[in-house]
Every structure is written in C-alpha cells, then in structure tokens.
Amino acid sequence: MKKQGLNPYLPSWEYVPDGEPYVFNGRVYVYGSHDRFNGHAFCLDDYVCWSAPVDDLGDWRYEGVIYKKTDDPLNPDSRMCLYAPDVTVGPDGRYYLYYVLDKVSIVSVAVCDTPAGKYEFYGYVRYADGTRLGEREGDEPQFDPGVLTEGERTYLYTGFCAIGDKSRHGAMATVLGPDMLTIVEEPVFVAPSEPYGKGSGFEGHEFFEAPSIRKKGDTYYFVYSSIAMHELCYATSKFPTKGFVYQGVVVSNNDLHIDSYKPADKPMYYGGNNHGSIVDINGKWFVFYHRHTNGTAFCRQGCIEPIAFREDGTLLQAEMTSCGPNGGPLAGRGEYPAYLACNLFCKDEELYTGGFGQSGAWLDSRFPKITQDGKDGDEEIGYIANMTDSATAGFKYFDCHGIRKIKIKVRGYCHGVFEVKTAWDGPALGNIPVNFSNIWTEYFADLVIPDGIQALYFTYRGSGSASLSSFTLLGDE
C-alpha cells in the first residue's frame, strides 16, 4: 500500500537540511548537509543520502553515508564541517559532488559512478594555472556551491553575503570545463548583495546564501536564500550567467507573505536560515526547503511543498503544510505524530529560531519546540515540548469525514485543557482536559470536526508545561 507523504519527509530523528533534489533513474535523490541532534554548530555529521520512488514520496530509503568529513585531504582530523553540497552529472556520466568546508573558501569536488554510492575526493575547482578558486588575489570567498551541467560546460554558483558587508558583491557564476574542475569562464555576479541592491529589483530580497540553479524549458531559475534568511527567493533568465531578474519568494520557513489563512506579516513557525531548490518529479514540481527544531539553529529538517507556475513562468509562493509531499490532504483518520506540526507559536511572538534575525532571542522555555528524546542517531520519534499557556500546534491539511472523537498523548507538569480548532484564531470546537503525568498518557474528548478538508490546531490553556506526542482522529464507529 502506498504510504502518505509527510512533512518533514524523512524520519523525525534525521536532520538533513539544505536539500538539493534530483531525479535519477526513476528515483528522487536528496543531497544536503547533515545536522546533529543537540549539536553545537551547523553540519556536524557526514553526508548521507536518501531516495524515494518518483511515484511515492512517502517511501524514503536511507542510502547510507556517501562522503565523510575526513575524505577531504584538508580535513584529516575532522575539525572542519561539510557545508551544503550539490551534485551534477558530468559529461562522462559520473556523479560529481561539490562542497565547501566550513573554514576554507575554496570548492572541493568528489566523484562517484552511482548517485548514492561512496564518493571519492577528486580535486579542487581551479583556474587554468592551477590556482584554486577563492585563493587568487581579488577572489571573493566561495560558499554553498550549486551546479548545473549542460554538455561539456558546468555552471557553478557560489557566495555568502551578510548585510552590510561591502567586500562581497553577490552570488557568483563560474563556468567549468569538461574535467569538472578547471575554470573556462571566470566568476561573474548574477545577484547582488545587500550593499549593492539599490536599483537592481532585488531590494529587500538581496542575495544572502544558498545558491541553487534549475532549468525549466528555456528558462534558468536561480533559487537562493535572501537577506531575510527565512525565505527562498528566485530570479530568472534566459542565460545561465547574466540577465537574472528577481521574481519573488518560493517558500518561507515561517510562512511570512502568505495571507490565505492569516495576516501576511504573521509568522506561523520559528524561522531561520533556509536552503533548498525546486525539482520536477513525475511531471509535478516541488520545492525542497528546511525548518528548524529543538529551539536552536542547528537541528534542521527537510520539508517539501508542491509549487505552481503561472502562465508566464513565475511561481506562486508555497504554503508550509504537514502534507506537502503527499500532493494533497492527509487521510482524516488515524494517529499522527505531533512533530508534523507546520505551525507552531505562542503569545510571545518571535520571527526566528535562536540566534537569527534582529532580536537575537534564543527560544527558551516560553516557546514550544519540536524535539526528541535520546541522543543523535537514536530512533526516537519527535514530539512538541514546552507547550505553556497559549502554545499552539497547527497541522494542515486533512480530508475529514465523520470525525466524532479525538485522542491526544500528553506528558508533563501540566494541568489544563487542549482546545481543538480548525483555524488558528477560530473558536474551540471542544476541549480535552489533561493533567500531570511522567509518562505519555492518552486523553479523549467527544467532539465533531466538520466534514471536508480541514486544518487542525491544538492550543494548550492552563498551568505548567505540556508535551504533545500525537493526536488520533476517530469516527463514531
């Protein structure tokens, strides 16, 4: 039986952000960096790969570790981390992995005969004289490589540009020859940094990091993280190294700009940096991006949403959901884990997860967070912790018919109720009383969810702090 696609699409104990999706031989392969649960920094673990059949985005398979931090000759003691990678197929049919270590400004390359086999170090991107890109006088630092190969030319996009840093001019495009290493056209700037955005059309959405490139028809789509960080934006051109025009936002990991179910400027999740891309899977287009968990910047999980193109080739911004990979609503019956929450907030509003943005506020015990028990690598199913009075978890969407009862699993020092609603600011359809328990305890309530496609919101009202493990939708049978 075909599985439902869920967000996040990988198991809740897996932390693979910066997703670059590709379809090879009937399967979707996702390449990304690899965060560590409760880690102290970004990207502490080795590269892994996951894949799924193109016709079943609920059936993801772990392909294993494809490249270790110590595989790069510059990193024998693993003191450096593997930052966001990308993969392309070279003219020789082999798969090339491009990446940057976190403490150097050059682009490394590894190669493999298969999409998810063991990649082997291949070399560094370099000029014809052998000087490595990023080390020649006048070079700007390399970061977050994105790659696209057409014939014997590979287009390499790189860059990291903080607000106010005039030493960095924007995203760079460099053309490589058939050996996948040697530069045949030197770097040019294709999207401006914030100090150079005036009059460019990118104002307010200038390039920050995470360049990614895709082609649809005769149009190149340059996807990137803007200076707002929470949003993946895009620009388009008919040429791979010039003429890019800013077009809009593909997705935001706190759902800013979306006004279909809430005010456009209201964050519905705790945002942070974002990185991902778009891909055609079996004739349907999706955006891959990531969200932040555990109340920190360093535990990011991959998510997927369908995207729609207008007739002129521009995109509608995707809405964050719990059902994105499914391509439609989830079944309105059965048990669902709480870590699928696509909306998470409380009365103390914050745009960003710890350390991001202007406030610099870390998410403390005032704020709900998705987390797990155990340590990194333990296959412990995620849940929502720190649900104090007003904390709300939202799940979208479900095809509901005949729901007459809801069950929740809760633990914690809490005494109060969970309100059940179909809109974040809507009336409570009913309350589920909860009390203190050291173990996961089931609580029921008889209440009717209207038939049709619905969102579900659970708001805690009471004293103490509750943790929510799951909810179950039941009929009257």
Tab-separated table of C-alpha atoms in Angstrom:
chain	number	residue	atom	x	y	z
A	1	MET	CA	0.000	0.000	0.000
A	2	LYS	CA	1.335	3.422	-0.968
A	3	LYS	CA	2.479	5.479	2.018
A	4	GLN	CA	1.314	9.008	2.700
A	5	GLY	CA	3.877	11.736	2.163
A	6	LEU	CA	4.540	13.752	5.303
A	7	ASN	CA	6.462	16.880	6.380
A	8	PRO	CA	9.192	16.539	7.411
A	9	TYR	CA	9.581	13.836	4.796
A	10	LEU	CA	12.430	11.928	6.474
A	11	PRO	CA	12.178	10.202	9.877
A	12	SER	CA	11.886	12.662	12.743
A	13	TRP	CA	15.315	11.685	14.094
A	14	GLU	CA	17.048	12.620	10.829
A	15	TYR	CA	18.368	16.138	10.291
A	16	VAL	CA	19.254	16.752	6.627
A	17	PRO	CA	18.832	20.442	5.688
A	18	ASP	CA	19.962	22.340	2.559
A	19	GLY	CA	18.264	19.756	0.352
A	20	GLU	CA	19.186	19.554	-3.319
A	21	PRO	CA	16.764	17.098	-5.011
A	22	TYR	CA	17.369	15.316	-8.302
A	23	VAL	CA	15.629	12.578	-10.263
A	24	PHE	CA	17.951	9.808	-11.444
A	25	ASN	CA	16.688	6.569	-12.966
A	26	GLY	CA	13.174	6.763	-11.573
A	27	ARG	CA	14.131	7.799	-8.048
A	28	VAL	CA	14.397	11.142	-6.264
A	29	TYR	CA	17.759	11.576	-4.518
A	30	VAL	CA	18.264	14.312	-1.931
A	31	TYR	CA	21.713	15.674	-1.113
A	32	GLY	CA	22.181	18.021	1.814
A	33	SER	CA	24.316	18.843	4.783
A	34	HIS	CA	23.803	16.813	7.970
A	35	ASP	CA	22.969	18.379	11.297
A	36	ARG	CA	23.407	16.609	14.630
A	37	PHE	CA	20.621	16.452	17.189
A	38	ASN	CA	21.616	18.678	20.116
A	39	GLY	CA	24.680	19.730	18.149
A	40	HIS	CA	26.596	22.887	18.994
A	41	ALA	CA	27.123	24.014	15.369
A	42	PHE	CA	25.810	23.542	11.854
A	43	CYS	CA	26.526	20.430	9.777
A	44	LEU	CA	28.466	18.332	12.293
A	45	ASP	CA	27.800	14.943	10.686
A	46	ASP	CA	28.922	13.257	7.448
A	47	TYR	CA	26.969	13.469	4.201
A	48	VAL	CA	24.178	10.935	3.872
A	49	CYS	CA	21.712	10.375	1.056
A	50	TRP	CA	18.045	9.415	0.999
A	51	SER	CA	15.949	8.450	-2.020
A	52	ALA	CA	12.352	7.651	-2.919
A	53	PRO	CA	10.454	6.359	-5.965
A	54	VAL	CA	9.191	9.217	-8.126
A	55	ASP	CA	5.629	7.961	-7.669
A	56	ASP	CA	5.756	7.548	-3.880
A	57	LEU	CA	7.186	10.455	-1.891
A	58	GLY	CA	6.207	8.719	1.341
A	59	ASP	CA	8.621	5.819	0.853
A	60	TRP	CA	12.091	7.197	1.601
A	61	ARG	CA	15.085	4.853	1.728
A	62	TYR	CA	18.304	5.516	3.608
A	63	GLU	CA	21.221	5.146	1.197
A	64	GLY	CA	23.873	5.483	3.904
A	65	VAL	CA	26.901	7.705	4.346
A	66	ILE	CA	28.129	8.814	0.923
A	67	TYR	CA	31.053	11.030	1.999
A	68	LYS	CA	32.891	11.591	5.268
A	69	LYS	CA	34.376	14.820	6.587
A	70	THR	CA	37.798	13.165	6.692
A	71	ASP	CA	37.647	12.222	2.989
A	72	ASP	CA	38.857	15.698	2.064
A	73	PRO	CA	42.695	15.933	2.256
A	74	LEU	CA	42.383	19.301	4.012
A	75	ASN	CA	40.392	17.768	6.854
A	76	PRO	CA	42.151	14.645	8.189
A	77	ASP	CA	41.218	15.334	11.816
A	78	SER	CA	37.577	16.315	11.007
A	79	ARG	CA	37.924	19.740	12.632
A	80	MET	CA	36.015	21.238	9.694
A	81	CYS	CA	32.374	20.581	8.799
A	82	LEU	CA	30.874	19.714	5.439
A	83	TYR	CA	28.612	22.605	4.472
A	84	ALA	CA	25.753	22.469	1.953
A	85	PRO	CA	26.648	20.408	-1.157
A	86	ASP	CA	25.253	19.947	-4.634
A	87	VAL	CA	25.518	17.177	-7.224
A	88	THR	CA	25.591	17.136	-11.016
A	89	VAL	CA	26.154	14.521	-13.711
A	90	GLY	CA	29.303	15.212	-15.729
A	91	PRO	CA	29.764	14.663	-19.463
A	92	ASP	CA	31.372	11.305	-18.601
A	93	GLY	CA	28.138	10.136	-16.903
A	94	ARG	CA	29.633	10.161	-13.412
A	95	TYR	CA	28.161	11.999	-10.434
A	96	TYR	CA	30.126	14.965	-9.069
A	97	LEU	CA	29.645	16.278	-5.539
A	98	TYR	CA	30.601	19.932	-4.936
A	99	TYR	CA	31.033	21.293	-1.410
A	100	VAL	CA	32.892	23.787	0.786
A	101	LEU	CA	34.413	23.023	4.175
A	102	ASP	CA	33.370	25.492	6.849
A	103	LYS	CA	36.763	27.108	7.497
A	104	VAL	CA	38.143	27.498	3.973
A	105	SER	CA	36.914	29.454	0.955
A	106	ILE	CA	37.594	27.006	-1.860
A	107	VAL	CA	35.334	24.492	-3.622
A	108	SER	CA	36.075	20.782	-3.237
A	109	VAL	CA	34.815	18.073	-5.584
A	110	ALA	CA	34.204	14.354	-5.095
A	111	VAL	CA	33.030	11.814	-7.664
A	112	CYS	CA	31.087	8.544	-7.822
A	113	ASP	CA	29.829	6.183	-10.518
A	114	THR	CA	26.343	5.987	-8.963
A	115	PRO	CA	24.028	8.596	-7.396
A	116	ALA	CA	24.361	7.348	-3.820
A	117	GLY	CA	27.497	5.259	-3.696
A	118	LYS	CA	30.697	6.102	-1.900
A	119	TYR	CA	32.044	9.357	-3.308
A	120	GLU	CA	35.816	9.759	-3.563
A	121	PHE	CA	37.735	13.009	-3.375
A	122	TYR	CA	38.503	14.299	-6.879
A	123	GLY	CA	40.076	17.760	-6.590
A	124	TYR	CA	39.529	21.488	-6.117
A	125	VAL	CA	37.957	23.955	-8.542
A	126	ARG	CA	40.864	25.884	-10.041
A	127	TYR	CA	41.989	28.331	-12.671
A	128	ALA	CA	43.949	27.102	-15.684
A	129	ASP	CA	47.224	27.938	-13.923
A	130	GLY	CA	46.296	25.681	-11.001
A	131	THR	CA	45.364	28.432	-8.519
A	132	ARG	CA	42.312	27.369	-6.554
A	133	LEU	CA	39.154	29.437	-6.955
A	134	GLY	CA	38.872	31.613	-3.875
A	135	GLU	CA	42.641	31.973	-3.365
A	136	ARG	CA	43.620	34.272	-6.223
A	137	GLU	CA	44.011	37.948	-5.382
A	138	GLY	CA	40.638	39.616	-5.865
A	139	ASP	CA	38.627	36.417	-5.491
A	140	GLU	CA	35.655	36.536	-3.165
A	141	PRO	CA	35.158	33.653	-0.709
A	142	GLN	CA	33.455	30.552	-2.056
A	143	PHE	CA	30.427	29.130	-0.245
A	144	ASP	CA	27.354	26.925	-0.843
A	145	PRO	CA	28.099	25.620	-4.363
A	146	GLY	CA	25.187	24.971	-6.693
A	147	VAL	CA	25.860	23.292	-10.046
A	148	LEU	CA	24.225	22.665	-13.420
A	149	THR	CA	25.886	20.781	-16.289
A	150	GLU	CA	24.929	21.317	-19.923
A	151	GLY	CA	27.028	19.427	-22.432
A	152	GLU	CA	30.685	19.931	-21.524
A	153	ARG	CA	30.093	23.101	-19.505
A	154	THR	CA	29.243	23.132	-15.807
A	155	TYR	CA	27.848	26.288	-14.267
A	156	LEU	CA	28.970	26.760	-10.660
A	157	TYR	CA	27.124	29.236	-8.434
A	158	THR	CA	28.592	30.289	-5.078
A	159	GLY	CA	28.549	33.001	-2.439
A	160	PHE	CA	27.751	34.221	1.056
A	161	CYS	CA	26.949	37.903	1.628
A	162	ALA	CA	25.955	39.272	5.030
A	163	ILE	CA	24.010	42.505	5.341
A	164	GLY	CA	26.344	45.496	5.252
A	165	ASP	CA	29.422	43.609	4.017
A	166	LYS	CA	30.675	45.709	1.114
A	167	SER	CA	33.576	43.341	0.468
A	168	ARG	CA	31.158	40.791	-1.021
A	169	HIS	CA	29.207	41.788	-4.097
A	170	GLY	CA	26.729	38.955	-4.515
A	171	ALA	CA	26.193	35.494	-5.947
A	172	MET	CA	28.851	34.384	-8.418
A	173	ALA	CA	28.614	32.183	-11.508
A	174	THR	CA	31.745	30.419	-12.762
A	175	VAL	CA	31.945	28.150	-15.808
A	176	LEU	CA	33.934	24.907	-15.627
A	177	GLY	CA	35.224	22.742	-18.438
A	178	PRO	CA	34.641	19.020	-19.076
A	179	ASP	CA	37.094	17.923	-16.371
A	180	MET	CA	34.599	19.433	-13.853
A	181	LEU	CA	37.429	21.343	-12.126
A	182	THR	CA	39.092	23.802	-14.483
A	183	ILE	CA	37.611	27.265	-14.952
A	184	VAL	CA	36.934	28.245	-18.551
A	185	GLU	CA	34.967	31.420	-17.753
A	186	GLU	CA	35.895	33.430	-14.659
A	187	PRO	CA	33.350	34.402	-11.980
A	188	VAL	CA	30.672	36.995	-12.705
A	189	PHE	CA	27.999	38.315	-10.345
A	190	VAL	CA	24.426	37.241	-11.078
A	191	ALA	CA	22.522	38.526	-7.997
A	192	PRO	CA	23.510	41.464	-5.771
A	193	SER	CA	24.380	41.519	-2.084
A	194	GLU	CA	22.545	43.973	0.178
A	195	PRO	CA	25.011	46.889	-0.127
A	196	TYR	CA	24.687	46.729	-3.928
A	197	GLY	CA	20.963	46.050	-4.257
A	198	LYS	CA	19.712	49.577	-4.888
A	199	GLY	CA	18.072	49.852	-8.297
A	200	SER	CA	18.536	46.139	-9.028
A	201	GLY	CA	14.968	44.966	-8.463
A	202	PHE	CA	16.232	42.709	-5.648
A	203	GLU	CA	15.711	45.345	-2.916
A	204	GLY	CA	14.717	43.738	0.379
A	205	HIS	CA	15.438	40.299	-1.048
A	206	GLU	CA	19.120	40.610	-1.934
A	207	PHE	CA	21.329	37.529	-2.051
A	208	PHE	CA	22.478	36.102	1.281
A	209	GLU	CA	23.498	32.461	0.642
A	210	ALA	CA	22.317	29.067	-0.682
A	211	PRO	CA	22.535	29.488	-4.477
A	212	SER	CA	20.829	26.743	-6.463
A	213	ILE	CA	20.121	26.514	-10.181
A	214	ARG	CA	17.451	24.705	-12.191
A	215	LYS	CA	16.206	24.929	-15.759
A	216	LYS	CA	12.603	24.659	-16.965
A	217	GLY	CA	12.156	24.889	-20.700
A	218	ASP	CA	14.457	27.659	-21.871
A	219	THR	CA	14.459	29.498	-18.544
A	220	TYR	CA	17.049	29.296	-15.777
A	221	TYR	CA	15.692	29.540	-12.230
A	222	PHE	CA	18.208	30.844	-9.714
A	223	VAL	CA	16.963	29.901	-6.233
A	224	TYR	CA	18.651	31.430	-3.183
A	225	SER	CA	18.255	32.473	0.439
A	226	SER	CA	17.671	36.211	0.785
A	227	ILE	CA	18.900	38.591	3.471
A	228	ALA	CA	15.658	37.799	5.341
A	229	MET	CA	17.037	34.217	5.653
A	230	HIS	CA	13.661	32.552	6.231
A	231	GLU	CA	12.701	32.837	2.564
A	232	LEU	CA	13.878	31.081	-0.562
A	233	CYS	CA	13.635	33.575	-3.403
A	234	TYR	CA	14.211	33.145	-7.112
A	235	ALA	CA	15.291	35.054	-10.169
A	236	THR	CA	15.008	34.020	-13.807
A	237	SER	CA	16.995	34.486	-17.006
A	238	LYS	CA	17.305	33.018	-20.473
A	239	PHE	CA	21.060	32.849	-19.876
A	240	PRO	CA	22.963	30.942	-17.167
A	241	THR	CA	25.460	33.696	-16.261
A	242	LYS	CA	23.672	37.003	-16.895
A	243	GLY	CA	20.363	38.783	-17.022
A	244	PHE	CA	18.725	37.396	-13.871
A	245	VAL	CA	15.587	39.285	-12.820
A	246	TYR	CA	14.140	38.976	-9.320
A	247	GLN	CA	10.724	37.313	-9.393
A	248	GLY	CA	9.571	36.536	-5.861
A	249	VAL	CA	9.523	34.117	-2.926
A	250	VAL	CA	9.217	30.364	-3.424
A	251	VAL	CA	8.717	29.432	0.237
A	252	SER	CA	9.262	30.909	3.707
A	253	ASN	CA	10.008	28.694	6.707
A	254	ASN	CA	7.821	30.831	8.952
A	255	ASP	CA	5.148	31.332	6.240
A	256	LEU	CA	5.585	35.101	6.035
A	257	HIS	CA	3.947	36.750	2.998
A	258	ILE	CA	1.242	34.055	2.891
A	259	ASP	CA	-2.137	35.712	3.541
A	260	SER	CA	-4.584	32.952	2.641
A	261	TYR	CA	-5.219	31.819	6.211
A	262	LYS	CA	-3.631	34.560	8.372
A	263	PRO	CA	-2.182	38.086	8.042
A	264	ALA	CA	0.772	38.190	5.640
A	265	ASP	CA	3.159	39.543	8.277
A	266	LYS	CA	2.290	36.988	10.995
A	267	PRO	CA	4.919	34.234	11.474
A	268	MET	CA	3.387	30.803	11.971
A	269	TYR	CA	6.604	28.949	12.788
A	270	TYR	CA	10.014	29.944	14.148
A	271	GLY	CA	12.081	30.765	11.070
A	272	GLY	CA	15.766	30.782	10.377
A	273	ASN	CA	18.169	30.280	7.512
A	274	ASN	CA	16.745	28.435	4.528
A	275	HIS	CA	18.257	26.452	1.677
A	276	GLY	CA	16.797	24.206	-0.975
A	277	SER	CA	15.626	24.058	-4.555
A	278	ILE	CA	12.865	23.125	-6.964
A	279	VAL	CA	12.504	19.914	-8.951
A	280	ASP	CA	10.185	18.219	-11.443
A	281	ILE	CA	9.102	14.841	-10.038
A	282	ASN	CA	6.966	12.743	-12.345
A	283	GLY	CA	5.522	15.815	-14.038
A	284	LYS	CA	4.826	17.746	-10.830
A	285	TRP	CA	7.039	20.469	-9.376
A	286	PHE	CA	8.053	20.691	-5.730
A	287	VAL	CA	10.222	22.920	-3.565
A	288	PHE	CA	12.567	21.329	-1.015
A	289	TYR	CA	13.487	23.515	1.976
A	290	HIS	CA	14.122	23.114	5.699
A	291	ARG	CA	12.653	24.057	9.071
A	292	HIS	CA	14.291	24.492	12.498
A	293	THR	CA	13.639	22.275	15.514
A	294	ASN	CA	14.819	21.843	19.118
A	295	GLY	CA	14.756	25.592	19.731
A	296	THR	CA	18.173	26.085	18.099
A	297	ALA	CA	19.652	26.929	14.728
A	298	PHE	CA	21.464	23.595	14.480
A	299	CYS	CA	18.732	20.921	14.213
A	300	ARG	CA	17.165	21.448	10.795
A	301	GLN	CA	14.848	19.055	8.972
A	302	GLY	CA	13.899	18.830	5.313
A	303	CYS	CA	10.394	19.603	4.084
A	304	ILE	CA	8.675	19.525	0.688
A	305	GLU	CA	5.775	21.512	-0.779
A	306	PRO	CA	4.156	21.373	-4.224
A	307	ILE	CA	4.602	24.535	-6.278
A	308	ALA	CA	2.524	26.016	-9.073
A	309	PHE	CA	3.691	28.011	-12.076
A	310	ARG	CA	1.726	30.832	-13.606
A	311	GLU	CA	1.429	31.008	-17.384
A	312	ASP	CA	4.306	33.497	-17.541
A	313	GLY	CA	6.648	31.066	-15.742
A	314	THR	CA	6.581	32.800	-12.373
A	315	LEU	CA	5.773	30.899	-9.191
A	316	LEU	CA	3.117	31.174	-6.521
A	317	GLN	CA	4.617	31.110	-3.023
A	318	ALA	CA	4.175	27.677	-1.440
A	319	GLU	CA	2.424	27.388	1.925
A	320	MET	CA	4.017	25.376	4.730
A	321	THR	CA	1.963	22.234	5.386
A	322	SER	CA	2.150	18.860	7.093
A	323	CYS	CA	1.120	17.093	3.891
A	324	GLY	CA	3.313	18.690	1.191
A	325	PRO	CA	4.928	15.560	-0.312
A	326	ASN	CA	1.513	13.916	-0.398
A	327	GLY	CA	0.362	16.353	-3.061
A	328	GLY	CA	-2.971	16.691	-1.259
A	329	PRO	CA	-4.613	16.372	2.165
A	330	LEU	CA	-3.828	13.535	4.545
A	331	ALA	CA	-6.402	10.924	5.477
A	332	GLY	CA	-8.748	12.274	8.143
A	333	ARG	CA	-8.497	9.173	10.305
A	334	GLY	CA	-5.847	7.555	12.455
A	335	GLU	CA	-2.889	8.644	14.563
A	336	TYR	CA	-0.451	11.379	13.549
A	337	PRO	CA	2.762	12.320	15.404
A	338	ALA	CA	2.954	15.857	16.748
A	339	TYR	CA	6.300	16.576	15.053
A	340	LEU	CA	4.323	17.058	11.818
A	341	ALA	CA	3.221	20.496	13.060
A	342	CYS	CA	3.701	23.049	10.287
A	343	ASN	CA	2.523	25.902	12.514
A	344	LEU	CA	3.980	26.402	15.988
A	345	PHE	CA	3.679	29.564	18.053
A	346	CYS	CA	2.564	31.131	21.342
A	347	LYS	CA	1.581	34.540	22.720
A	348	ASP	CA	5.256	35.613	22.797
A	349	GLU	CA	5.871	36.114	19.099
A	350	GLU	CA	9.300	35.560	17.529
A	351	LEU	CA	10.197	35.589	13.852
A	352	TYR	CA	13.315	33.487	14.250
A	353	THR	CA	14.757	30.465	15.952
A	354	GLY	CA	17.637	31.130	18.374
A	355	GLY	CA	20.336	33.464	17.178
A	356	PHE	CA	18.765	34.557	13.872
A	357	GLY	CA	17.406	37.940	12.995
A	358	GLN	CA	17.482	41.276	14.681
A	359	SER	CA	16.153	40.218	18.090
A	360	GLY	CA	18.845	37.632	18.727
A	361	ALA	CA	16.457	35.888	21.116
A	362	TRP	CA	17.060	32.226	21.773
A	363	LEU	CA	13.957	30.116	22.131
A	364	ASP	CA	13.745	29.455	25.861
A	365	SER	CA	11.107	27.605	27.883
A	366	ARG	CA	8.477	30.188	26.929
A	367	PHE	CA	8.373	28.775	23.432
A	368	PRO	CA	7.103	25.444	22.133
A	369	LYS	CA	9.619	23.402	20.178
A	370	ILE	CA	9.825	20.154	18.246
A	371	THR	CA	12.398	17.853	19.804
A	372	GLN	CA	13.118	14.194	20.612
A	373	ASP	CA	14.371	12.075	23.484
A	374	GLY	CA	17.753	10.376	23.425
A	375	LYS	CA	20.879	11.402	21.593
A	376	ASP	CA	21.816	11.921	17.967
A	377	GLY	CA	21.197	8.755	15.972
A	378	ASP	CA	18.632	7.324	18.394
A	379	GLU	CA	15.475	6.466	16.500
A	380	GLU	CA	13.216	8.334	18.904
A	381	ILE	CA	10.037	9.779	17.412
A	382	GLY	CA	9.833	13.551	17.746
A	383	TYR	CA	7.269	15.449	19.812
A	384	ILE	CA	6.418	19.008	20.842
A	385	ALA	CA	7.792	20.207	24.198
A	386	ASN	CA	7.335	23.449	26.162
A	387	MET	CA	3.634	23.881	25.471
A	388	THR	CA	2.786	26.510	28.059
A	389	ASP	CA	-0.423	28.550	28.191
A	390	SER	CA	-1.349	29.755	24.664
A	391	ALA	CA	1.119	27.467	22.827
A	392	THR	CA	-0.449	26.290	19.582
A	393	ALA	CA	0.458	23.493	17.199
A	394	GLY	CA	-1.144	23.509	13.750
A	395	PHE	CA	-1.414	20.683	11.230
A	396	LYS	CA	-2.541	21.096	7.609
A	397	TYR	CA	-4.428	19.518	5.885
A	398	PHE	CA	-6.779	16.570	6.466
A	399	ASP	CA	-9.691	15.185	4.452
A	400	CYS	CA	-12.142	14.821	7.322
A	401	HIS	CA	-15.342	12.779	7.283
A	402	GLY	CA	-17.318	11.605	10.264
A	403	ILE	CA	-14.791	12.561	12.961
A	404	ARG	CA	-16.547	12.350	16.325
A	405	LYS	CA	-13.698	11.866	18.787
A	406	ILE	CA	-10.071	12.990	19.209
A	407	LYS	CA	-7.393	11.357	21.315
A	408	ILE	CA	-4.109	13.004	22.293
A	409	LYS	CA	-0.966	11.713	24.009
A	410	VAL	CA	0.490	14.136	26.549
A	411	ARG	CA	3.008	14.162	29.375
A	412	GLY	CA	4.474	16.817	31.646
A	413	TYR	CA	3.864	19.102	34.605
A	414	CYS	CA	0.591	20.442	33.293
A	415	HIS	CA	-2.985	20.996	34.388
A	416	GLY	CA	-5.400	22.418	31.861
A	417	VAL	CA	-7.014	21.677	28.511
A	418	PHE	CA	-6.111	21.417	24.847
A	419	GLU	CA	-8.519	23.381	22.694
A	420	VAL	CA	-9.197	21.864	19.285
A	421	LYS	CA	-9.841	24.287	16.406
A	422	THR	CA	-9.878	24.272	12.611
A	423	ALA	CA	-8.375	27.777	12.348
A	424	TRP	CA	-5.516	29.283	14.341
A	425	ASP	CA	-7.752	32.139	15.520
A	426	GLY	CA	-11.050	30.288	15.325
A	427	PRO	CA	-13.437	29.121	18.045
A	428	ALA	CA	-12.687	25.965	20.026
A	429	LEU	CA	-14.759	23.022	18.817
A	430	GLY	CA	-14.087	21.303	22.126
A	431	ASN	CA	-11.603	20.865	24.970
A	432	ILE	CA	-9.511	17.864	26.009
A	433	PRO	CA	-8.590	18.036	29.730
A	434	VAL	CA	-5.039	16.990	30.674
A	435	ASN	CA	-3.186	16.541	33.959
A	436	PHE	CA	0.313	15.916	35.281
A	437	SER	CA	1.912	12.642	34.150
A	438	ASN	CA	5.512	11.432	33.930
A	439	ILE	CA	4.640	9.095	31.067
A	440	TRP	CA	2.768	9.531	27.819
A	441	THR	CA	-0.889	9.413	28.748
A	442	GLU	CA	-3.920	9.261	26.456
A	443	TYR	CA	-6.793	11.728	26.843
A	444	PHE	CA	-10.058	11.649	24.888
A	445	ALA	CA	-12.846	14.041	24.057
A	446	ASP	CA	-16.017	13.667	22.034
A	447	LEU	CA	-16.104	16.483	19.519
A	448	VAL	CA	-17.130	16.886	15.913
A	449	ILE	CA	-14.743	18.045	13.188
A	450	PRO	CA	-16.717	19.404	10.226
A	451	ASP	CA	-16.538	17.275	7.093
A	452	GLY	CA	-14.220	18.481	4.347
A	453	ILE	CA	-10.571	19.495	4.023
A	454	GLN	CA	-9.567	20.973	7.361
A	455	ALA	CA	-6.609	22.297	9.295
A	456	LEU	CA	-6.334	21.215	12.927
A	457	TYR	CA	-4.962	23.396	15.720
A	458	PHE	CA	-4.287	22.322	19.306
A	459	THR	CA	-3.881	25.172	21.820
A	460	TYR	CA	-2.864	24.495	25.411
A	461	ARG	CA	-4.627	26.504	28.119
A	462	GLY	CA	-3.575	26.014	31.700
A	463	SER	CA	-0.690	25.916	34.127
A	464	GLY	CA	2.694	24.261	33.803
A	465	SER	CA	4.169	22.880	30.593
A	466	ALA	CA	2.787	20.068	28.447
A	467	SER	CA	4.460	17.914	25.817
A	468	LEU	CA	2.340	16.650	22.911
A	469	SER	CA	3.296	13.336	21.309
A	470	SER	CA	0.441	12.636	18.892
A	471	PHE	CA	-3.228	13.015	18.121
A	472	THR	CA	-5.696	10.472	16.759
A	473	LEU	CA	-8.796	11.210	14.685
A	474	LEU	CA	-11.634	8.777	15.352
A	475	GLY	CA	-15.096	8.237	13.935
A	476	ASP	CA	-18.211	7.153	15.765
A	477	GLU	CA	-17.822	3.519	14.803
